[in-house]
Amino acid sequence: GNSVTQMEGPVTLSEEAFLTINCTYTATGYPSLFWYVQYPGEGLQLLLKATKADDKGSNKGFEATYRKETTSFHLEKGSVQVSDSAVYFCALSSGGSYIPTFGRGTSLIVHP
Amino acid sequence: EPEVTQTPSHQVTQMGQEVILRCVPISNHLYFYWYRQILGQKVEFLVSFYNNEISEKSEIFDDQFSVERPDGSNFTLKIRSTKLEDSAMYFCASSEIAQGKGELFFGEGSRLTVL
């Protein structure tokens, strides 16, 4: 079945540091891949997505590249801000079902 | 900006009681979902709902659970005879399309604590 594995958090960084949050997946067929973000007190919201191999999703300075050969979709940002502090969820959908499968989420804490 | 709203934000209940969690999806969305996240674990799919019926459900969604769209705007999750292990954050979501590439819009979640 489909599954998503994310690195455990929390990830604690200083402002302007480089961020990587690892995500690997197992899926049938050719999944679409997503990163969702949950800011404190809010619902999960889509951050970026990629729908085929080698696609790069990007938004708000975040990027993730769909790597079929390593079944990965790692989230990166070159310079994090305090306002990026949130929980980040990797997700996929595939196999004819439109129901996304989520990881457990990775908490990011950015200090000034 | 349209958003999904959930009530209550936090509910504490005694084991064995029934709980109803409420959601108001975005008005022009056609597909509705419930997920849950037990503390420290993955966000797990429970059920999806389309055209006034369940379209897909997970193994978690057994006879203890039911969903309803009673009035065209609310989308409810009922949990009968709650157990300690039902304690979790429950997320409602809605989407305009359901083709695996569309975006789900989530509410803030309802935290259920079963004592």
mmCIF file with all atom_site columns, C-alpha atoms in Angstrom:
data_model
loop_
_atom_site.group_PDB
_atom_site.id
_atom_site.type_symbol
_atom_site.label_atom_id
_atom_site.label_alt_id
_atom_site.label_comp_id
_atom_site.label_asym_id
_atom_site.label_entity_id
_atom_site.label_seq_id
_atom_site.pdbx_PDB_ins_code
_atom_site.Cartn_x
_atom_site.Cartn_y
_atom_site.Cartn_z
_atom_site.occupancy
_atom_site.B_iso_or_equiv
_atom_site.pdbx_formal_charge
_atom_site.auth_seq_id
_atom_site.auth_comp_id
_atom_site.auth_asym_id
_atom_site.auth_atom_id
_atom_site.pdbx_PDB_model_num
ATOM 1   C CA . GLY A 1 1   ? 0.000   0.000  0.000   1.00 0.00 ? 1   GLY A CA 1
ATOM 2   C CA . ASN A 1 2   ? 0.893   3.660  -0.054  1.00 0.00 ? 2   ASN A CA 1
ATOM 3   C CA . SER A 1 3   ? 2.985   5.119  2.737   1.00 0.00 ? 3   SER A CA 1
ATOM 4   C CA . VAL A 1 4   ? 5.015   8.216  3.524   1.00 0.00 ? 4   VAL A CA 1
ATOM 5   C CA . THR A 1 5   ? 7.951   8.437  5.896   1.00 0.00 ? 5   THR A CA 1
ATOM 6   C CA . GLN A 1 6   ? 9.173   11.770 7.197   1.00 0.00 ? 6   GLN A CA 1
ATOM 7   C CA . MET A 1 7   ? 12.114  12.635 9.351   1.00 0.00 ? 7   MET A CA 1
ATOM 8   C CA . GLU A 1 8   ? 11.265  13.016 13.000  1.00 0.00 ? 8   GLU A CA 1
ATOM 9   C CA . GLY A 1 9   ? 11.179  16.434 14.525  1.00 0.00 ? 9   GLY A CA 1
ATOM 10  C CA . PRO A 1 10  ? 11.378  18.864 15.923  1.00 0.00 ? 10  PRO A CA 1
ATOM 11  C CA . VAL A 1 11  ? 13.839  20.500 13.594  1.00 0.00 ? 11  VAL A CA 1
ATOM 12  C CA . THR A 1 12  ? 15.265  23.556 15.311  1.00 0.00 ? 12  THR A CA 1
ATOM 13  C CA . LEU A 1 13  ? 17.116  26.172 13.263  1.00 0.00 ? 13  LEU A CA 1
ATOM 14  C CA . SER A 1 14  ? 18.320  29.729 13.535  1.00 0.00 ? 14  SER A CA 1
ATOM 15  C CA . GLU A 1 15  ? 16.882  32.328 11.199  1.00 0.00 ? 15  GLU A CA 1
ATOM 16  C CA . GLU A 1 16  ? 18.499  32.308 7.726   1.00 0.00 ? 16  GLU A CA 1
ATOM 17  C CA . ALA A 1 17  ? 19.703  28.718 8.099   1.00 0.00 ? 17  ALA A CA 1
ATOM 18  C CA . PHE A 1 18  ? 19.215  26.151 5.329   1.00 0.00 ? 18  PHE A CA 1
ATOM 19  C CA . LEU A 1 19  ? 16.334  23.740 5.791   1.00 0.00 ? 19  LEU A CA 1
ATOM 20  C CA . THR A 1 20  ? 15.909  20.172 4.605   1.00 0.00 ? 20  THR A CA 1
ATOM 21  C CA . ILE A 1 21  ? 13.033  17.969 5.710   1.00 0.00 ? 21  ILE A CA 1
ATOM 22  C CA . ASN A 1 22  ? 13.331  14.460 4.313   1.00 0.00 ? 22  ASN A CA 1
ATOM 23  C CA . CYS A 1 23  ? 10.401  12.557 2.888   1.00 0.00 ? 23  CYS A CA 1
ATOM 24  C CA . THR A 1 24  ? 10.413  9.147  1.228   1.00 0.00 ? 24  THR A CA 1
ATOM 25  C CA . TYR A 1 25  ? 7.458   7.230  -0.068  1.00 0.00 ? 25  TYR A CA 1
ATOM 26  C CA . THR A 1 26  ? 6.136   3.867  -1.149  1.00 0.00 ? 26  THR A CA 1
ATOM 27  C CA . ALA A 1 27  ? 3.375   3.866  -3.716  1.00 0.00 ? 27  ALA A CA 1
ATOM 28  C CA . THR A 1 28  ? 1.708   1.949  -6.499  1.00 0.00 ? 28  THR A CA 1
ATOM 29  C CA . GLY A 1 29  ? 1.794   3.479  -9.927  1.00 0.00 ? 29  GLY A CA 1
ATOM 30  C CA . TYR A 1 30  ? 2.906   7.058  -10.422 1.00 0.00 ? 30  TYR A CA 1
ATOM 31  C CA . PRO A 1 31  ? 1.936   9.130  -7.404  1.00 0.00 ? 31  PRO A CA 1
ATOM 32  C CA . SER A 1 32  ? 1.413   12.831 -7.104  1.00 0.00 ? 32  SER A CA 1
ATOM 33  C CA . LEU A 1 33  ? 3.413   14.263 -4.211  1.00 0.00 ? 33  LEU A CA 1
ATOM 34  C CA . PHE A 1 34  ? 2.551   17.111 -1.885  1.00 0.00 ? 34  PHE A CA 1
ATOM 35  C CA . TRP A 1 35  ? 3.837   19.149 1.007   1.00 0.00 ? 35  TRP A CA 1
ATOM 36  C CA . TYR A 1 36  ? 1.247   20.607 3.348   1.00 0.00 ? 36  TYR A CA 1
ATOM 37  C CA . VAL A 1 37  ? 1.992   23.066 6.146   1.00 0.00 ? 37  VAL A CA 1
ATOM 38  C CA . GLN A 1 38  ? 0.109   23.701 9.364   1.00 0.00 ? 38  GLN A CA 1
ATOM 39  C CA . TYR A 1 39  ? 0.803   27.009 11.081  1.00 0.00 ? 39  TYR A CA 1
ATOM 40  C CA . PRO A 1 40  ? -0.144  27.313 14.761  1.00 0.00 ? 40  PRO A CA 1
ATOM 41  C CA . GLY A 1 41  ? -3.900  27.507 15.222  1.00 0.00 ? 41  GLY A CA 1
ATOM 42  C CA . GLU A 1 42  ? -4.660  26.871 11.559  1.00 0.00 ? 42  GLU A CA 1
ATOM 43  C CA . GLY A 1 43  ? -5.597  23.936 9.329   1.00 0.00 ? 43  GLY A CA 1
ATOM 44  C CA . LEU A 1 44  ? -3.254  22.122 6.995   1.00 0.00 ? 44  LEU A CA 1
ATOM 45  C CA . GLN A 1 45  ? -2.757  23.993 3.749   1.00 0.00 ? 45  GLN A CA 1
ATOM 46  C CA . LEU A 1 46  ? -1.083  22.979 0.532   1.00 0.00 ? 46  LEU A CA 1
ATOM 47  C CA . LEU A 1 47  ? 2.440   24.357 0.240   1.00 0.00 ? 47  LEU A CA 1
ATOM 48  C CA . LEU A 1 48  ? 3.594   22.791 -3.025  1.00 0.00 ? 48  LEU A CA 1
ATOM 49  C CA . LYS A 1 49  ? 3.123   19.753 -5.213  1.00 0.00 ? 49  LYS A CA 1
ATOM 50  C CA . ALA A 1 50  ? 4.664   17.757 -8.043  1.00 0.00 ? 50  ALA A CA 1
ATOM 51  C CA . THR A 1 51  ? 2.768   15.394 -10.263 1.00 0.00 ? 51  THR A CA 1
ATOM 52  C CA . LYS A 1 52  ? 5.473   13.551 -12.205 1.00 0.00 ? 52  LYS A CA 1
ATOM 53  C CA . ALA A 1 53  ? 9.072   12.466 -11.908 1.00 0.00 ? 53  ALA A CA 1
ATOM 54  C CA . ASP A 1 54  ? 11.713  15.238 -11.968 1.00 0.00 ? 54  ASP A CA 1
ATOM 55  C CA . ASP A 1 55  ? 9.071   17.926 -11.445 1.00 0.00 ? 55  ASP A CA 1
ATOM 56  C CA . LYS A 1 56  ? 10.017  20.595 -8.934  1.00 0.00 ? 56  LYS A CA 1
ATOM 57  C CA . GLY A 1 57  ? 7.304   22.126 -6.821  1.00 0.00 ? 57  GLY A CA 1
ATOM 58  C CA . SER A 1 58  ? 7.994   25.541 -5.325  1.00 0.00 ? 58  SER A CA 1
ATOM 59  C CA . ASN A 1 59  ? 6.217   28.143 -3.230  1.00 0.00 ? 59  ASN A CA 1
ATOM 60  C CA . LYS A 1 60  ? 7.200   30.825 -0.692  1.00 0.00 ? 60  LYS A CA 1
ATOM 61  C CA . GLY A 1 61  ? 10.883  29.986 -1.145  1.00 0.00 ? 61  GLY A CA 1
ATOM 62  C CA . PHE A 1 62  ? 10.331  26.291 -0.470  1.00 0.00 ? 62  PHE A CA 1
ATOM 63  C CA . GLU A 1 63  ? 11.202  23.682 -3.084  1.00 0.00 ? 63  GLU A CA 1
ATOM 64  C CA . ALA A 1 64  ? 10.888  19.929 -3.456  1.00 0.00 ? 64  ALA A CA 1
ATOM 65  C CA . THR A 1 65  ? 11.894  17.740 -6.391  1.00 0.00 ? 65  THR A CA 1
ATOM 66  C CA . TYR A 1 66  ? 10.102  14.510 -7.268  1.00 0.00 ? 66  TYR A CA 1
ATOM 67  C CA . ARG A 1 67  ? 12.855  11.874 -7.372  1.00 0.00 ? 67  ARG A CA 1
ATOM 68  C CA . LYS A 1 68  ? 11.508  8.610  -8.687  1.00 0.00 ? 68  LYS A CA 1
ATOM 69  C CA . GLU A 1 69  ? 14.856  6.823  -8.510  1.00 0.00 ? 69  GLU A CA 1
ATOM 70  C CA . THR A 1 70  ? 15.161  7.451  -4.775  1.00 0.00 ? 70  THR A CA 1
ATOM 71  C CA . THR A 1 71  ? 11.391  7.635  -4.089  1.00 0.00 ? 71  THR A CA 1
ATOM 72  C CA . SER A 1 72  ? 11.937  10.924 -2.309  1.00 0.00 ? 72  SER A CA 1
ATOM 73  C CA . PHE A 1 73  ? 10.412  14.386 -2.151  1.00 0.00 ? 73  PHE A CA 1
ATOM 74  C CA . HIS A 1 74  ? 12.599  16.315 0.267   1.00 0.00 ? 74  HIS A CA 1
ATOM 75  C CA . LEU A 1 75  ? 11.542  19.820 1.244   1.00 0.00 ? 75  LEU A CA 1
ATOM 76  C CA . GLU A 1 76  ? 14.198  22.552 1.140   1.00 0.00 ? 76  GLU A CA 1
ATOM 77  C CA . LYS A 1 77  ? 14.476  26.242 1.788   1.00 0.00 ? 77  LYS A CA 1
ATOM 78  C CA . GLY A 1 78  ? 17.622  28.265 1.485   1.00 0.00 ? 78  GLY A CA 1
ATOM 79  C CA . SER A 1 79  ? 17.000  30.731 4.291   1.00 0.00 ? 79  SER A CA 1
ATOM 80  C CA . VAL A 1 80  ? 14.280  30.103 6.864   1.00 0.00 ? 80  VAL A CA 1
ATOM 81  C CA . GLN A 1 81  ? 12.419  32.786 8.772   1.00 0.00 ? 81  GLN A CA 1
ATOM 82  C CA . VAL A 1 82  ? 10.784  32.740 12.190  1.00 0.00 ? 82  VAL A CA 1
ATOM 83  C CA . SER A 1 83  ? 7.421   32.844 10.392  1.00 0.00 ? 83  SER A CA 1
ATOM 84  C CA . ASP A 1 84  ? 8.212   29.460 8.805   1.00 0.00 ? 84  ASP A CA 1
ATOM 85  C CA . SER A 1 85  ? 7.797   27.800 12.192  1.00 0.00 ? 85  SER A CA 1
ATOM 86  C CA . ALA A 1 86  ? 5.056   25.240 11.611  1.00 0.00 ? 86  ALA A CA 1
ATOM 87  C CA . VAL A 1 87  ? 4.415   21.542 11.118  1.00 0.00 ? 87  VAL A CA 1
ATOM 88  C CA . TYR A 1 88  ? 5.156   20.233 7.630   1.00 0.00 ? 88  TYR A CA 1
ATOM 89  C CA . PHE A 1 89  ? 3.392   17.171 6.218   1.00 0.00 ? 89  PHE A CA 1
ATOM 90  C CA . CYS A 1 90  ? 4.500   15.154 3.221   1.00 0.00 ? 90  CYS A CA 1
ATOM 91  C CA . ALA A 1 91  ? 1.692   13.396 1.338   1.00 0.00 ? 91  ALA A CA 1
ATOM 92  C CA . LEU A 1 92  ? 0.993   11.404 -1.802  1.00 0.00 ? 92  LEU A CA 1
ATOM 93  C CA . SER A 1 93  ? -1.944  10.199 -3.820  1.00 0.00 ? 93  SER A CA 1
ATOM 94  C CA . SER A 1 94  ? -1.873  7.385  -6.324  1.00 0.00 ? 94  SER A CA 1
ATOM 95  C CA . GLY A 1 95  ? -3.266  4.034  -7.323  1.00 0.00 ? 95  GLY A CA 1
ATOM 96  C CA . GLY A 1 96  ? -6.503  5.383  -8.723  1.00 0.00 ? 96  GLY A CA 1
ATOM 97  C CA . SER A 1 97  ? -7.642  6.658  -5.354  1.00 0.00 ? 97  SER A CA 1
ATOM 98  C CA . TYR A 1 98  ? -7.763  10.373 -4.869  1.00 0.00 ? 98  TYR A CA 1
ATOM 99  C CA . ILE A 1 99  ? -7.314  10.043 -1.134  1.00 0.00 ? 99  ILE A CA 1
ATOM 100 C CA . PRO A 1 100 ? -3.972  11.512 -0.010  1.00 0.00 ? 100 PRO A CA 1
ATOM 101 C CA . THR A 1 101 ? -1.804  9.506  2.340   1.00 0.00 ? 101 THR A CA 1
ATOM 102 C CA . PHE A 1 102 ? 0.054   11.651 4.868   1.00 0.00 ? 102 PHE A CA 1
ATOM 103 C CA . GLY A 1 103 ? 3.178   11.312 6.934   1.00 0.00 ? 103 GLY A CA 1
ATOM 104 C CA . ARG A 1 104 ? 3.301   12.101 10.630  1.00 0.00 ? 104 ARG A CA 1
ATOM 105 C CA . GLY A 1 105 ? 4.457   15.671 10.152  1.00 0.00 ? 105 GLY A CA 1
ATOM 106 C CA . THR A 1 106 ? 7.731   17.355 11.056  1.00 0.00 ? 106 THR A CA 1
ATOM 107 C CA . SER A 1 107 ? 7.729   20.295 13.406  1.00 0.00 ? 107 SER A CA 1
ATOM 108 C CA . LEU A 1 108 ? 10.034  23.167 12.434  1.00 0.00 ? 108 LEU A CA 1
ATOM 109 C CA . ILE A 1 109 ? 11.050  25.734 15.028  1.00 0.00 ? 109 ILE A CA 1
ATOM 110 C CA . VAL A 1 110 ? 13.008  28.760 13.818  1.00 0.00 ? 110 VAL A CA 1
ATOM 111 C CA . HIS A 1 111 ? 14.691  30.981 16.396  1.00 0.00 ? 111 HIS A CA 1
ATOM 112 C CA . PRO A 1 112 ? 15.562  34.642 15.755  1.00 0.00 ? 112 PRO A CA 1
ATOM 113 C CA . GLU B 2 1   ? -10.944 33.764 1.660   1.00 0.00 ? 1   GLU B CA 1
ATOM 114 C CA . PRO B 2 2   ? -13.178 30.709 1.970   1.00 0.00 ? 2   PRO B CA 1
ATOM 115 C CA . GLU B 2 3   ? -12.172 28.257 4.645   1.00 0.00 ? 3   GLU B CA 1
ATOM 116 C CA . VAL B 2 4   ? -13.226 25.035 6.286   1.00 0.00 ? 4   VAL B CA 1
ATOM 117 C CA . THR B 2 5   ? -14.443 25.537 9.838   1.00 0.00 ? 5   THR B CA 1
ATOM 118 C CA . GLN B 2 6   ? -14.667 22.920 12.556  1.00 0.00 ? 6   GLN B CA 1
ATOM 119 C CA . THR B 2 7   ? -16.392 22.835 15.925  1.00 0.00 ? 7   THR B CA 1
ATOM 120 C CA . PRO B 2 8   ? -15.670 22.273 18.704  1.00 0.00 ? 8   PRO B CA 1
ATOM 121 C CA . SER B 2 9   ? -11.981 23.058 18.803  1.00 0.00 ? 9   SER B CA 1
ATOM 122 C CA . HIS B 2 10  ? -11.590 20.834 21.842  1.00 0.00 ? 10  HIS B CA 1
ATOM 123 C CA . GLN B 2 11  ? -13.960 18.334 23.416  1.00 0.00 ? 11  GLN B CA 1
ATOM 124 C CA . VAL B 2 12  ? -13.435 16.297 26.541  1.00 0.00 ? 12  VAL B CA 1
ATOM 125 C CA . THR B 2 13  ? -15.724 13.318 27.037  1.00 0.00 ? 13  THR B CA 1
ATOM 126 C CA . GLN B 2 14  ? -16.075 10.279 29.222  1.00 0.00 ? 14  GLN B CA 1
ATOM 127 C CA . MET B 2 15  ? -15.402 6.840  27.821  1.00 0.00 ? 15  MET B CA 1
ATOM 128 C CA . GLY B 2 16  ? -18.560 5.311  26.405  1.00 0.00 ? 16  GLY B CA 1
ATOM 129 C CA . GLN B 2 17  ? -20.178 8.615  25.483  1.00 0.00 ? 17  GLN B CA 1
ATOM 130 C CA . GLU B 2 18  ? -21.151 9.668  21.986  1.00 0.00 ? 18  GLU B CA 1
ATOM 131 C CA . VAL B 2 19  ? -19.423 12.599 20.316  1.00 0.00 ? 19  VAL B CA 1
ATOM 132 C CA . ILE B 2 20  ? -20.365 14.616 17.239  1.00 0.00 ? 20  ILE B CA 1
ATOM 133 C CA . LEU B 2 21  ? -17.719 16.677 15.503  1.00 0.00 ? 21  LEU B CA 1
ATOM 134 C CA . ARG B 2 22  ? -18.953 19.305 13.093  1.00 0.00 ? 22  ARG B CA 1
ATOM 135 C CA . CYS B 2 23  ? -17.464 20.745 9.940   1.00 0.00 ? 23  CYS B CA 1
ATOM 136 C CA . VAL B 2 24  ? -18.573 23.364 7.461   1.00 0.00 ? 24  VAL B CA 1
ATOM 137 C CA . PRO B 2 25  ? -16.746 22.713 4.169   1.00 0.00 ? 25  PRO B CA 1
ATOM 138 C CA . ILE B 2 26  ? -16.081 25.360 1.547   1.00 0.00 ? 26  ILE B CA 1
ATOM 139 C CA . SER B 2 27  ? -19.401 26.052 -0.123  1.00 0.00 ? 27  SER B CA 1
ATOM 140 C CA . ASN B 2 28  ? -18.675 25.039 -3.726  1.00 0.00 ? 28  ASN B CA 1
ATOM 141 C CA . HIS B 2 29  ? -16.687 21.931 -2.823  1.00 0.00 ? 29  HIS B CA 1
ATOM 142 C CA . LEU B 2 30  ? -18.145 18.535 -3.582  1.00 0.00 ? 30  LEU B CA 1
ATOM 143 C CA . TYR B 2 31  ? -15.836 16.112 -1.770  1.00 0.00 ? 31  TYR B CA 1
ATOM 144 C CA . PHE B 2 32  ? -15.476 15.895 1.983   1.00 0.00 ? 32  PHE B CA 1
ATOM 145 C CA . TYR B 2 33  ? -13.068 14.014 4.187   1.00 0.00 ? 33  TYR B CA 1
ATOM 146 C CA . TRP B 2 34  ? -12.278 13.178 7.775   1.00 0.00 ? 34  TRP B CA 1
ATOM 147 C CA . TYR B 2 35  ? -8.756  12.426 8.936   1.00 0.00 ? 35  TYR B CA 1
ATOM 148 C CA . ARG B 2 36  ? -7.408  11.931 12.412  1.00 0.00 ? 36  ARG B CA 1
ATOM 149 C CA . GLN B 2 37  ? -4.012  12.235 14.036  1.00 0.00 ? 37  GLN B CA 1
ATOM 150 C CA . ILE B 2 38  ? -3.242  10.501 17.277  1.00 0.00 ? 38  ILE B CA 1
ATOM 151 C CA . LEU B 2 39  ? -0.536  12.426 19.121  1.00 0.00 ? 39  LEU B CA 1
ATOM 152 C CA . GLY B 2 40  ? 2.874   11.748 17.600  1.00 0.00 ? 40  GLY B CA 1
ATOM 153 C CA . GLN B 2 41  ? 1.527   9.516  14.868  1.00 0.00 ? 41  GLN B CA 1
ATOM 154 C CA . LYS B 2 42  ? 0.617   9.868  11.199  1.00 0.00 ? 42  LYS B CA 1
ATOM 155 C CA . VAL B 2 43  ? -2.367  11.733 9.882   1.00 0.00 ? 43  VAL B CA 1
ATOM 156 C CA . GLU B 2 44  ? -4.717  8.862  9.046   1.00 0.00 ? 44  GLU B CA 1
ATOM 157 C CA . PHE B 2 45  ? -7.534  8.860  6.528   1.00 0.00 ? 45  PHE B CA 1
ATOM 158 C CA . LEU B 2 46  ? -10.917 7.901  7.929   1.00 0.00 ? 46  LEU B CA 1
ATOM 159 C CA . VAL B 2 47  ? -13.557 8.497  5.296   1.00 0.00 ? 47  VAL B CA 1
ATOM 160 C CA . SER B 2 48  ? -14.477 10.432 2.175   1.00 0.00 ? 48  SER B CA 1
ATOM 161 C CA . PHE B 2 49  ? -17.952 11.549 1.186   1.00 0.00 ? 49  PHE B CA 1
ATOM 162 C CA . TYR B 2 50  ? -19.401 12.554 -2.148  1.00 0.00 ? 50  TYR B CA 1
ATOM 163 C CA . ASN B 2 51  ? -22.904 12.964 -3.480  1.00 0.00 ? 51  ASN B CA 1
ATOM 164 C CA . ASN B 2 52  ? -24.416 12.232 -0.082  1.00 0.00 ? 52  ASN B CA 1
ATOM 165 C CA . GLU B 2 53  ? -22.720 8.918  0.420   1.00 0.00 ? 53  GLU B CA 1
ATOM 166 C CA . ILE B 2 54  ? -19.463 7.451  1.591   1.00 0.00 ? 54  ILE B CA 1
ATOM 167 C CA . SER B 2 55  ? -17.120 7.018  -1.364  1.00 0.00 ? 55  SER B CA 1
ATOM 168 C CA . GLU B 2 56  ? -14.186 5.476  0.434   1.00 0.00 ? 56  GLU B CA 1
ATOM 169 C CA . LYS B 2 57  ? -13.308 4.523  3.987   1.00 0.00 ? 57  LYS B CA 1
ATOM 170 C CA . SER B 2 58  ? -10.341 3.093  5.834   1.00 0.00 ? 58  SER B CA 1
ATOM 171 C CA . GLU B 2 59  ? -10.150 0.129  8.184   1.00 0.00 ? 59  GLU B CA 1
ATOM 172 C CA . ILE B 2 60  ? -10.291 2.548  11.090  1.00 0.00 ? 60  ILE B CA 1
ATOM 173 C CA . PHE B 2 61  ? -13.772 3.684  10.077  1.00 0.00 ? 61  PHE B CA 1
ATOM 174 C CA . ASP B 2 62  ? -15.759 0.835  11.584  1.00 0.00 ? 62  ASP B CA 1
ATOM 175 C CA . ASP B 2 63  ? -19.313 0.673  12.904  1.00 0.00 ? 63  ASP B CA 1
ATOM 176 C CA . GLN B 2 64  ? -18.380 2.997  15.737  1.00 0.00 ? 64  GLN B CA 1
ATOM 177 C CA . PHE B 2 65  ? -18.138 5.866  13.271  1.00 0.00 ? 65  PHE B CA 1
ATOM 178 C CA . SER B 2 66  ? -20.662 7.487  10.992  1.00 0.00 ? 66  SER B CA 1
ATOM 179 C CA . VAL B 2 67  ? -20.804 10.605 8.828   1.00 0.00 ? 67  VAL B CA 1
ATOM 180 C CA . GLU B 2 68  ? -23.677 12.722 7.716   1.00 0.00 ? 68  GLU B CA 1
ATOM 181 C CA . ARG B 2 69  ? -24.412 15.840 5.734   1.00 0.00 ? 69  ARG B CA 1
ATOM 182 C CA . PRO B 2 70  ? -27.660 16.764 7.414   1.00 0.00 ? 70  PRO B CA 1
ATOM 183 C CA . ASP B 2 71  ? -28.472 20.112 5.875   1.00 0.00 ? 71  ASP B CA 1
ATOM 184 C CA . GLY B 2 72  ? -26.358 20.821 2.818   1.00 0.00 ? 72  GLY B CA 1
ATOM 185 C CA . SER B 2 73  ? -23.742 22.833 4.682   1.00 0.00 ? 73  SER B CA 1
ATOM 186 C CA . ASN B 2 74  ? -22.606 20.836 7.724   1.00 0.00 ? 74  ASN B CA 1
ATOM 187 C CA . PHE B 2 75  ? -20.618 17.627 7.515   1.00 0.00 ? 75  PHE B CA 1
ATOM 188 C CA . THR B 2 76  ? -20.529 15.693 10.773  1.00 0.00 ? 76  THR B CA 1
ATOM 189 C CA . LEU B 2 77  ? -18.531 12.827 12.209  1.00 0.00 ? 77  LEU B CA 1
ATOM 190 C CA . LYS B 2 78  ? -20.263 10.837 14.935  1.00 0.00 ? 78  LYS B CA 1
ATOM 191 C CA . ILE B 2 79  ? -18.273 8.586  17.217  1.00 0.00 ? 79  ILE B CA 1
ATOM 192 C CA . ARG B 2 80  ? -20.391 6.221  19.282  1.00 0.00 ? 80  ARG B CA 1
ATOM 193 C CA . SER B 2 81  ? -19.295 4.725  22.576  1.00 0.00 ? 81  SER B CA 1
ATOM 194 C CA . THR B 2 82  ? -15.932 6.480  22.646  1.00 0.00 ? 82  THR B CA 1
ATOM 195 C CA . LYS B 2 83  ? -12.813 4.649  23.785  1.00 0.00 ? 83  LYS B CA 1
ATOM 196 C CA . LEU B 2 84  ? -9.601  5.994  25.246  1.00 0.00 ? 84  LEU B CA 1
ATOM 197 C CA . GLU B 2 85  ? -7.815  5.288  21.954  1.00 0.00 ? 85  GLU B CA 1
ATOM 198 C CA . ASP B 2 86  ? -10.204 7.603  20.105  1.00 0.00 ? 86  ASP B CA 1
ATOM 199 C CA . SER B 2 87  ? -8.362  10.537 21.670  1.00 0.00 ? 87  SER B CA 1
ATOM 200 C CA . ALA B 2 88  ? -6.875  12.388 18.719  1.00 0.00 ? 88  ALA B CA 1
ATOM 201 C CA . MET B 2 89  ? -7.053  15.496 16.577  1.00 0.00 ? 89  MET B CA 1
ATOM 202 C CA . TYR B 2 90  ? -9.762  15.101 13.964  1.00 0.00 ? 90  TYR B CA 1
ATOM 203 C CA . PHE B 2 91  ? -9.381  17.068 10.747  1.00 0.00 ? 91  PHE B CA 1
ATOM 204 C CA . CYS B 2 92  ? -12.125 17.790 8.264   1.00 0.00 ? 92  CYS B CA 1
ATOM 205 C CA . ALA B 2 93  ? -11.217 18.641 4.681   1.00 0.00 ? 93  ALA B CA 1
ATOM 206 C CA . SER B 2 94  ? -12.963 19.427 1.444   1.00 0.00 ? 94  SER B CA 1
ATOM 207 C CA . SER B 2 95  ? -11.975 19.605 -2.192  1.00 0.00 ? 95  SER B CA 1
ATOM 208 C CA . GLU B 2 96  ? -13.449 20.794 -5.429  1.00 0.00 ? 96  GLU B CA 1
ATOM 209 C CA . ILE B 2 97  ? -12.183 17.865 -7.472  1.00 0.00 ? 97  ILE B CA 1
ATOM 210 C CA . ALA B 2 98  ? -11.121 14.343 -6.628  1.00 0.00 ? 98  ALA B CA 1
ATOM 211 C CA . GLN B 2 99  ? -8.569  13.248 -9.163  1.00 0.00 ? 99  GLN B CA 1
ATOM 212 C CA . GLY B 2 100 ? -5.517  12.772 -6.983  1.00 0.00 ? 100 GLY B CA 1
ATOM 213 C CA . LYS B 2 101 ? -3.976  16.023 -8.092  1.00 0.00 ? 101 LYS B CA 1
ATOM 214 C CA . GLY B 2 102 ? -6.335  18.460 -6.463  1.00 0.00 ? 102 GLY B CA 1
ATOM 215 C CA . GLU B 2 103 ? -5.799  20.352 -3.276  1.00 0.00 ? 103 GLU B CA 1
ATOM 216 C CA . LEU B 2 104 ? -7.522  19.471 -0.034  1.00 0.00 ? 104 LEU B CA 1
ATOM 217 C CA . PHE B 2 105 ? -8.535  22.359 2.197   1.00 0.00 ? 105 PHE B CA 1
ATOM 218 C CA . PHE B 2 106 ? -8.415  21.520 5.879   1.00 0.00 ? 106 PHE B CA 1
ATOM 219 C CA . GLY B 2 107 ? -10.030 22.896 8.970   1.00 0.00 ? 107 GLY B CA 1
ATOM 220 C CA . GLU B 2 108 ? -8.081  23.678 12.122  1.00 0.00 ? 108 GLU B CA 1
ATOM 221 C CA . GLY B 2 109 ? -9.023  20.393 13.672  1.00 0.00 ? 109 GLY B CA 1
ATOM 222 C CA . SER B 2 110 ? -11.089 19.268 16.649  1.00 0.00 ? 110 SER B CA 1
ATOM 223 C CA . ARG B 2 111 ? -9.145  17.806 19.527  1.00 0.00 ? 111 ARG B CA 1
ATOM 224 C CA . LEU B 2 112 ? -11.004 14.961 21.220  1.00 0.00 ? 112 LEU B CA 1
ATOM 225 C CA . THR B 2 113 ? -9.909  13.818 24.655  1.00 0.00 ? 113 THR B CA 1
ATOM 226 C CA . VAL B 2 114 ? -11.549 10.682 26.030  1.00 0.00 ? 114 VAL B CA 1
ATOM 227 C CA . LEU B 2 115 ? -11.155 10.138 29.768  1.00 0.00 ? 115 LEU B CA 1
#
